[in-house]
Amino acid sequence: ADRQKMKYEIIGVSSLIAIFIFYFSQGLLYKSVNMHLLPIRSGIFILAASILGYAVVFRGNGVHVVVSRYILYRSVTLLVVGLYLVFLGVMGEGLKRFEIAFNKELTIFLAFASAILLFLVLMSERLRRRVKVFVGKHFYAQKHDYRQEWLKFTGKLACCRTLTDIREALAATYREAFGLDDPALYVLDKRIKQYVPLERQPSTGILPAIRESSGLISYFASQGRVFAAQDKEYLPSSEEDLFITQHGIRYIVPLICNDCVEGFVTFGRQVTDEKFIFEDYDLMKMLARQATLSIVNLRLSTVLLETEEVAAVARISTFVIHDLKNLTYTLSLAVENARDHIGNPEFQADMVGTMATTVAKMKTLIQRLKAIPEKRELRTEIADLDYLTQEIVKEIRQTRPDREIIYNGTSAYSAVDGEEIGKVIVNLVMNALDAINEKGTVAVETAADGEAVCIRVRDNGCGATEEYLKNHLFKPFRTTKQKGLGIGLYQCKQIVEAHGGTIRLES
């Protein structure tokens, strides 16, 4: 409807632009101005002015026309390129008019060199950010196009399937909208009541975290504001200040849903020394709320999926129990017949064969019906992981003499539940053995690194795909084995995290 109201303005302005292009293009083509075209130009001027006057005086529609930010930003690039071409033309015409002797090859070189310099300037992230801020500040009533930013961000979130995807979407959006870099996503781990980063820092191996009871978290929950280190609106505690200083954090954006701080995003480097205003902070919080909903929905979806998978195993167990009952009946029948025929050699042979076949079938069913262990209290005591791992490796070597297992460890004392950690070691070593061939090797080692102790299991087997590592690793009932149920690594993760540790796999 608005386009129909302003159609006369569009026709009038378009006519003026068209006659200008036609008139001056003739001059450029024929090196002279065709004076016969002056009446035509004047006539079009009068006609276009009449149309514009009619639109303003008689139609007065009051439609507010705003130039698209996207078009305006791109027009700046075209303007710079146009100025460069004008500069080349003026320089060439000046050399020609004043008859200045200038080497042709040097002229071409300078033209290409200046073009390269121009592209370097246009591709400068700092310069682009400055232009964007300048345009938004001086040519628009609002600094940001909230609708456009929200649509772009929700489009990115719609494609996110993991927390890593959400972090990448946040990083790209905040970098483009605010010029913030070095992002890190922290999410609440309700088990240990701490906000931990999405990925452990590979350089130090330390897992920096913020306690749920921290004053900074209380500030976010009560005020819902963005923390800016330079504003001094909130004075962090010594622990928080150490966290902020060590990681070079300048801004922290809380992720809040239903008055609960589900996490936060930290940013370090700023592309330009831009001072943010209330509009910037409002947009930051709006985008953060949208990201928080995606994080909460992702968590709920994961819990629902795991619940459905556990329920599926429960349904399968009904059929397995039925099969076990039939096998048990076979054994009980053999025992009853044995009372009357145990002295018969043929019956003895048949009974042994029947029992061996039945037991093998029962073992197969039990193997298929691996259950996820329920959480229970850990019975921890100071133990040497080196000794514990050596004993487990020794037992596995006896059962798998056809495989090469290399052990190399040093004393690594820690407060652990030996039985539970033993399950972890067995699972990891057996998985590694399943991944190698007859000539493969499994290497196991223990080590102590400052306040942390670790167990590493390596193999030179087939590895795992990037898609499996990203979307299925450590989740129940996800496996690459034909005869596996995908319980082992899930169980390992539960046990290790119950000890306050972390577990990861690299392929």
GROMACS .gro file of N, CA and C in nm, residues 153-251:
model
  297
  153PHE      N    1   1.955  -1.371   1.367
  153PHE     CA    2   2.001  -1.455   1.477
  153PHE      C    3   1.912  -1.577   1.497
  154THR      N    4   1.780  -1.557   1.490
  154THR     CA    5   1.690  -1.671   1.504
  154THR      C    6   1.708  -1.770   1.389
  155GLY      N    7   1.741  -1.717   1.271
  155GLY     CA    8   1.770  -1.806   1.158
  155GLY      C    9   1.892  -1.893   1.185
  156LYS      N   10   1.994  -1.835   1.248
  156LYS     CA   11   2.113  -1.913   1.283
  156LYS      C   12   2.082  -2.015   1.391
  157LEU      N   13   2.004  -1.974   1.492
  157LEU     CA   14   1.972  -2.067   1.601
  157LEU      C   15   1.887  -2.184   1.551
  158ALA      N   16   1.806  -2.161   1.450
  158ALA     CA   17   1.721  -2.268   1.398
  158ALA      C   18   1.804  -2.382   1.341
  159CYS      N   19   1.928  -2.354   1.301
  159CYS     CA   20   2.015  -2.456   1.244
  159CYS      C   21   2.104  -2.522   1.349
  160CYS      N   22   2.096  -2.478   1.474
  160CYS     CA   23   2.184  -2.530   1.580
  160CYS      C   24   2.131  -2.662   1.634
  161ARG      N   25   2.220  -2.759   1.647
  161ARG     CA   26   2.182  -2.889   1.701
  161ARG      C   27   2.260  -2.923   1.828
  162THR      N   28   2.365  -2.849   1.858
  162THR     CA   29   2.446  -2.874   1.977
  162THR      C   30   2.481  -2.740   2.043
  163LEU      N   31   2.536  -2.748   2.165
  163LEU     CA   32   2.581  -2.628   2.234
  163LEU      C   33   2.694  -2.559   2.157
  164THR      N   34   2.777  -2.638   2.092
  164THR     CA   35   2.885  -2.579   2.011
  164THR      C   36   2.828  -2.495   1.898
  165ASP      N   37   2.721  -2.542   1.835
  165ASP     CA   38   2.658  -2.465   1.728
  165ASP      C   39   2.602  -2.333   1.782
  166ILE      N   40   2.542  -2.338   1.901
  166ILE     CA   41   2.486  -2.216   1.961
  166ILE      C   42   2.598  -2.117   1.993
  167ARG      N   43   2.709  -2.168   2.043
  167ARG     CA   44   2.822  -2.080   2.072
  167ARG      C   45   2.874  -2.013   1.944
  168GLU      N   46   2.883  -2.089   1.836
  168GLU     CA   47   2.930  -2.031   1.710
  168GLU      C   48   2.832  -1.926   1.657
  169ALA      N   49   2.701  -1.951   1.674
  169ALA     CA   50   2.602  -1.853   1.631
  169ALA      C   51   2.612  -1.724   1.713
  170LEU      N   52   2.632  -1.739   1.844
  170LEU     CA   53   2.650  -1.623   1.931
  170LEU      C   54   2.775  -1.545   1.891
  171ALA      N   55   2.884  -1.617   1.868
  171ALA     CA   56   3.010  -1.552   1.834
  171ALA      C   57   2.998  -1.472   1.705
  172ALA      N   58   2.937  -1.531   1.602
  172ALA     CA   59   2.924  -1.463   1.473
  172ALA      C   60   2.833  -1.341   1.484
  173THR      N   61   2.723  -1.354   1.558
  173THR     CA   62   2.628  -1.242   1.568
  173THR      C   63   2.685  -1.126   1.647
  174TYR      N   64   2.746  -1.154   1.762
  174TYR     CA   65   2.802  -1.047   1.844
  174TYR      C   66   2.923  -0.982   1.777
  175ARG      N   67   2.996  -1.058   1.701
  175ARG     CA   68   3.109  -1.000   1.629
  175ARG      C   69   3.060  -0.902   1.522
  176GLU      N   70   2.956  -0.941   1.450
  176GLU     CA   71   2.903  -0.856   1.343
  176GLU      C   72   2.829  -0.736   1.397
  177ALA      N   73   2.751  -0.755   1.503
  177ALA     CA   74   2.666  -0.647   1.554
  177ALA      C   75   2.740  -0.550   1.645
  178PHE      N   76   2.837  -0.602   1.725
  178PHE     CA   77   2.901  -0.518   1.826
  178PHE      C   78   3.054  -0.512   1.814
  179GLY      N   79   3.111  -0.591   1.724
  179GLY     CA   80   3.256  -0.590   1.710
  179GLY      C   81   3.327  -0.656   1.826
  180LEU      N   82   3.263  -0.755   1.892
  180LEU     CA   83   3.323  -0.825   2.005
  180LEU      C   84   3.381  -0.958   1.958
  181ASP      N   85   3.498  -0.990   2.014
  181ASP     CA   86   3.569  -1.111   1.971
  181ASP      C   87   3.612  -1.192   2.092
  182ASP      N   88   3.678  -1.306   2.067
  182ASP     CA   89   3.725  -1.399   2.172
  182ASP      C   90   3.611  -1.443   2.263
  183PRO      N   91   3.507  -1.505   2.206
  183PRO     CA   92   3.392  -1.546   2.289
  183PRO      C   93   3.419  -1.678   2.361
  184ALA      N   94   3.353  -1.695   2.475
  184ALA     CA   95   3.357  -1.822   2.549
  184ALA      C   96   3.220  -1.841   2.615
  185LEU      N   97   3.161  -1.958   2.594
  185LEU     CA   98   3.028  -1.988   2.647
  185LEU      C   99   3.042  -2.071   2.774
  186TYR      N  100   2.983  -2.024   2.883
  186TYR     CA  101   2.981  -2.095   3.011
  186TYR      C  102   2.837  -2.136   3.041
  187VAL      N  103   2.818  -2.261   3.077
  187VAL     CA  104   2.684  -2.312   3.108
  187VAL      C  105   2.683  -2.370   3.249
  188LEU      N  106   2.567  -2.369   3.310
  188LEU     CA  107   2.553  -2.416   3.448
  188LEU      C  108   2.553  -2.568   3.454
  189ASP      N  109   2.647  -2.621   3.533
  189ASP     CA  110   2.649  -2.764   3.564
  189ASP      C  111   2.585  -2.780   3.701
  190LYS      N  112   2.459  -2.822   3.705
  190LYS     CA  113   2.385  -2.828   3.830
  190LYS      C  114   2.439  -2.933   3.925
  191ARG      N  115   2.512  -3.029   3.872
  191ARG     CA  116   2.567  -3.133   3.959
  191ARG      C  117   2.675  -3.078   4.051
  192ILE      N  118   2.763  -2.996   3.998
  192ILE     CA  119   2.872  -2.939   4.079
  192ILE      C  120   2.844  -2.793   4.115
  193LYS      N  121   2.729  -2.739   4.071
  193LYS     CA  122   2.687  -2.603   4.102
  193LYS      C  123   2.792  -2.501   4.061
  194GLN      N  124   2.840  -2.516   3.938
  194GLN     CA  125   2.938  -2.423   3.883
  194GLN      C  126   2.908  -2.396   3.736
  195TYR      N  127   2.951  -2.280   3.692
  195TYR     CA  128   2.940  -2.245   3.549
  195TYR      C  129   3.074  -2.279   3.484
  196VAL      N  130   3.072  -2.375   3.395
  196VAL     CA  131   3.194  -2.425   3.333
  196VAL      C  132   3.193  -2.394   3.184
  197PRO      N  133   3.311  -2.376   3.126
  197PRO     CA  134   3.316  -2.345   2.981
  197PRO      C  135   3.274  -2.465   2.899
  198LEU      N  136   3.225  -2.436   2.780
  198LEU     CA  137   3.179  -2.542   2.692
  198LEU      C  138   3.292  -2.637   2.655
  199GLU      N  139   3.413  -2.585   2.640
  199GLU     CA  140   3.529  -2.668   2.608
  199GLU      C  141   3.643  -2.631   2.700
  200ARG      N  142   3.717  -2.733   2.741
  200ARG     CA  143   3.832  -2.708   2.828
  200ARG      C  144   3.942  -2.641   2.749
  201GLN      N  145   4.014  -2.550   2.814
  201GLN     CA  146   4.121  -2.479   2.746
  201GLN      C  147   4.238  -2.574   2.722
  202PRO      N  148   4.278  -2.596   2.596
  202PRO     CA  149   4.382  -2.692   2.565
  202PRO      C  150   4.521  -2.648   2.609
  203SER      N  151   4.543  -2.517   2.624
  203SER     CA  152   4.677  -2.468   2.656
  203SER      C  153   4.719  -2.503   2.798
  204THR      N  154   4.627  -2.491   2.894
  204THR     CA  155   4.662  -2.515   3.033
  204THR      C  156   4.601  -2.643   3.090
  205GLY      N  157   4.495  -2.689   3.028
  205GLY     CA  158   4.428  -2.807   3.081
  205GLY      C  159   4.345  -2.775   3.203
  206ILE      N  160   4.342  -2.648   3.248
  206ILE     CA  161   4.267  -2.608   3.365
  206ILE      C  162   4.123  -2.581   3.323
  207LEU      N  163   4.032  -2.609   3.413
  207LEU     CA  164   3.891  -2.587   3.384
  207LEU      C  165   3.842  -2.468   3.467
  208PRO      N  166   3.857  -2.344   3.416
  208PRO     CA  167   3.812  -2.228   3.493
  208PRO      C  168   3.662  -2.229   3.508
  209ALA      N  169   3.613  -2.190   3.623
  209ALA     CA  170   3.469  -2.196   3.647
  209ALA      C  171   3.431  -2.087   3.746
  210ILE      N  172   3.301  -2.056   3.748
  210ILE     CA  173   3.245  -1.959   3.842
  210ILE      C  174   3.139  -2.032   3.924
  211ARG      N  175   3.144  -2.016   4.056
  211ARG     CA  176   3.048  -2.082   4.143
  211ARG      C  177   2.908  -2.024   4.124
  212GLU      N  178   2.808  -2.110   4.143
  212GLU     CA  179   2.669  -2.067   4.129
  212GLU      C  180   2.633  -1.962   4.234
  213SER      N  181   2.700  -1.967   4.350
  213SER     CA  182   2.674  -1.873   4.458
  213SER      C  183   2.756  -1.745   4.446
  214SER      N  184   2.826  -1.727   4.336
  214SER     CA  185   2.911  -1.610   4.318
  214SER      C  186   2.828  -1.481   4.318
  215GLY      N  187   2.892  -1.373   4.365
  215GLY     CA  188   2.824  -1.243   4.367
  215GLY      C  189   2.791  -1.193   4.227
  216LEU      N  190   2.877  -1.227   4.130
  216LEU     CA  191   2.851  -1.186   3.992
  216LEU      C  192   2.723  -1.250   3.940
  217ILE      N  193   2.701  -1.376   3.973
  217ILE     CA  194   2.579  -1.446   3.930
  217ILE      C  195   2.457  -1.384   3.998
  218SER      N  196   2.470  -1.348   4.124
  218SER     CA  197   2.359  -1.281   4.194
  218SER      C  198   2.328  -1.146   4.130
  219TYR      N  199   2.433  -1.077   4.087
  219TYR     CA  200   2.415  -0.949   4.018
  219TYR      C  201   2.338  -0.968   3.888
  220PHE      N  202   2.374  -1.071   3.814
  220PHE     CA  203   2.302  -1.100   3.689
  220PHE      C  204   2.155  -1.133   3.717
  221ALA      N  205   2.131  -1.216   3.820
  221ALA     CA  206   1.995  -1.261   3.850
  221ALA      C  207   1.907  -1.145   3.895
  222SER      N  208   1.963  -1.051   3.972
  222SER     CA  209   1.883  -0.941   4.026
  222SER      C  210   1.871  -0.824   3.929
  223GLN      N  211   1.978  -0.793   3.858
  223GLN     CA  212   1.979  -0.676   3.771
  223GLN      C  213   1.954  -0.710   3.624
  224GLY      N  214   1.999  -0.828   3.581
  224GLY     CA  215   1.982  -0.869   3.442
  224GLY      C  216   2.060  -0.783   3.344
  225ARG      N  217   2.171  -0.724   3.389
  225ARG     CA  218   2.248  -0.634   3.305
  225ARG      C  219   2.373  -0.701   3.251
  226VAL      N  220   2.430  -0.640   3.150
  226VAL     CA  221   2.556  -0.686   3.092
  226VAL      C  222   2.671  -0.630   3.176
  227PHE      N  223   2.767  -0.715   3.209
  227PHE     CA  224   2.883  -0.670   3.286
  227PHE      C  225   2.989  -0.615   3.191
  228ALA      N  226   3.028  -0.490   3.215
  228ALA     CA  227   3.136  -0.426   3.139
  228ALA      C  228   3.248  -0.392   3.236
  229ALA      N  229   3.367  -0.445   3.213
  229ALA     CA  230   3.476  -0.431   3.308
  229ALA      C  231   3.511  -0.285   3.333
  230GLN      N  232   3.498  -0.200   3.230
  230GLN     CA  233   3.540  -0.061   3.244
  230GLN      C  234   3.435   0.028   3.310
  231ASP      N  235   3.310  -0.019   3.320
  231ASP     CA  236   3.205   0.065   3.376
  231ASP      C  237   3.208   0.073   3.528
  232LYS      N  238   3.267  -0.026   3.594
  232LYS     CA  239   3.279  -0.029   3.740
  232LYS      C  240   3.142  -0.026   3.810
  233GLU      N  241   3.037  -0.070   3.739
  233GLU     CA  242   2.905  -0.072   3.802
  233GLU      C  243   2.896  -0.184   3.905
  234TYR      N  244   2.963  -0.295   3.876
  234TYR     CA  245   2.971  -0.404   3.972
  234TYR      C  246   3.117  -0.430   4.002
  235LEU      N  247   3.152  -0.434   4.131
  235LEU     CA  248   3.290  -0.459   4.172
  235LEU      C  249   3.306  -0.607   4.201
  236PRO      N  250   3.379  -0.680   4.117
  236PRO     CA  251   3.393  -0.825   4.137
  236PRO      C  252   3.477  -0.858   4.259
  237SER      N  253   3.454  -0.977   4.314
  237SER     CA  254   3.535  -1.024   4.426
  237SER      C  255   3.674  -1.058   4.377
  238SER      N  256   3.762  -1.090   4.470
  238SER     CA  257   3.901  -1.122   4.434
  238SER      C  258   3.907  -1.244   4.343
  239GLU      N  259   3.822  -1.345   4.371
  239GLU     CA  260   3.818  -1.465   4.287
  239GLU      C  261   3.767  -1.432   4.148
  240GLU      N  262   3.661  -1.352   4.140
  240GLU     CA  263   3.605  -1.313   4.011
  240GLU      C  264   3.701  -1.223   3.934
  241ASP      N  265   3.767  -1.132   4.007
  241ASP     CA  266   3.862  -1.042   3.942
  241ASP      C  267   3.979  -1.120   3.883
  242LEU      N  268   4.023  -1.224   3.954
  242LEU     CA  269   4.131  -1.308   3.901
  242LEU      C  270   4.085  -1.380   3.775
  243PHE      N  271   3.963  -1.430   3.776
  243PHE     CA  272   3.906  -1.497   3.659
  243PHE      C  273   3.897  -1.402   3.539
  244ILE      N  274   3.850  -1.278   3.565
  244ILE     CA  275   3.835  -1.180   3.458
  244ILE      C  276   3.970  -1.136   3.404
  245THR      N  277   4.065  -1.114   3.493
  245THR     CA  278   4.198  -1.065   3.452
  245THR      C  279   4.275  -1.171   3.374
  246GLN      N  280   4.274  -1.294   3.425
  246GLN     CA  281   4.352  -1.401   3.360
  246GLN      C  282   4.305  -1.427   3.218
  247HIS      N  283   4.177  -1.412   3.192
  247HIS     CA  284   4.123  -1.444   3.061
  247HIS      C  285   4.095  -1.320   2.976
  248GLY      N  286   4.137  -1.203   3.024
  248GLY     CA  287   4.123  -1.081   2.945
  248GLY      C  288   3.980  -1.048   2.908
  249ILE      N  289   3.887  -1.067   3.001
  249ILE     CA  290   3.745  -1.049   2.974
  249ILE      C  291   3.708  -0.902   2.985
  250ARG      N  292   3.635  -0.848   2.886
  250ARG     CA  293   3.589  -0.710   2.888
  250ARG      C  294   3.437  -0.700   2.906
  251TYR      N  295   3.365  -0.799   2.852
  251TYR     CA  296   3.220  -0.797   2.864
  251TYR      C  297   3.170  -0.938   2.897
   0.00000   0.00000   0.00000
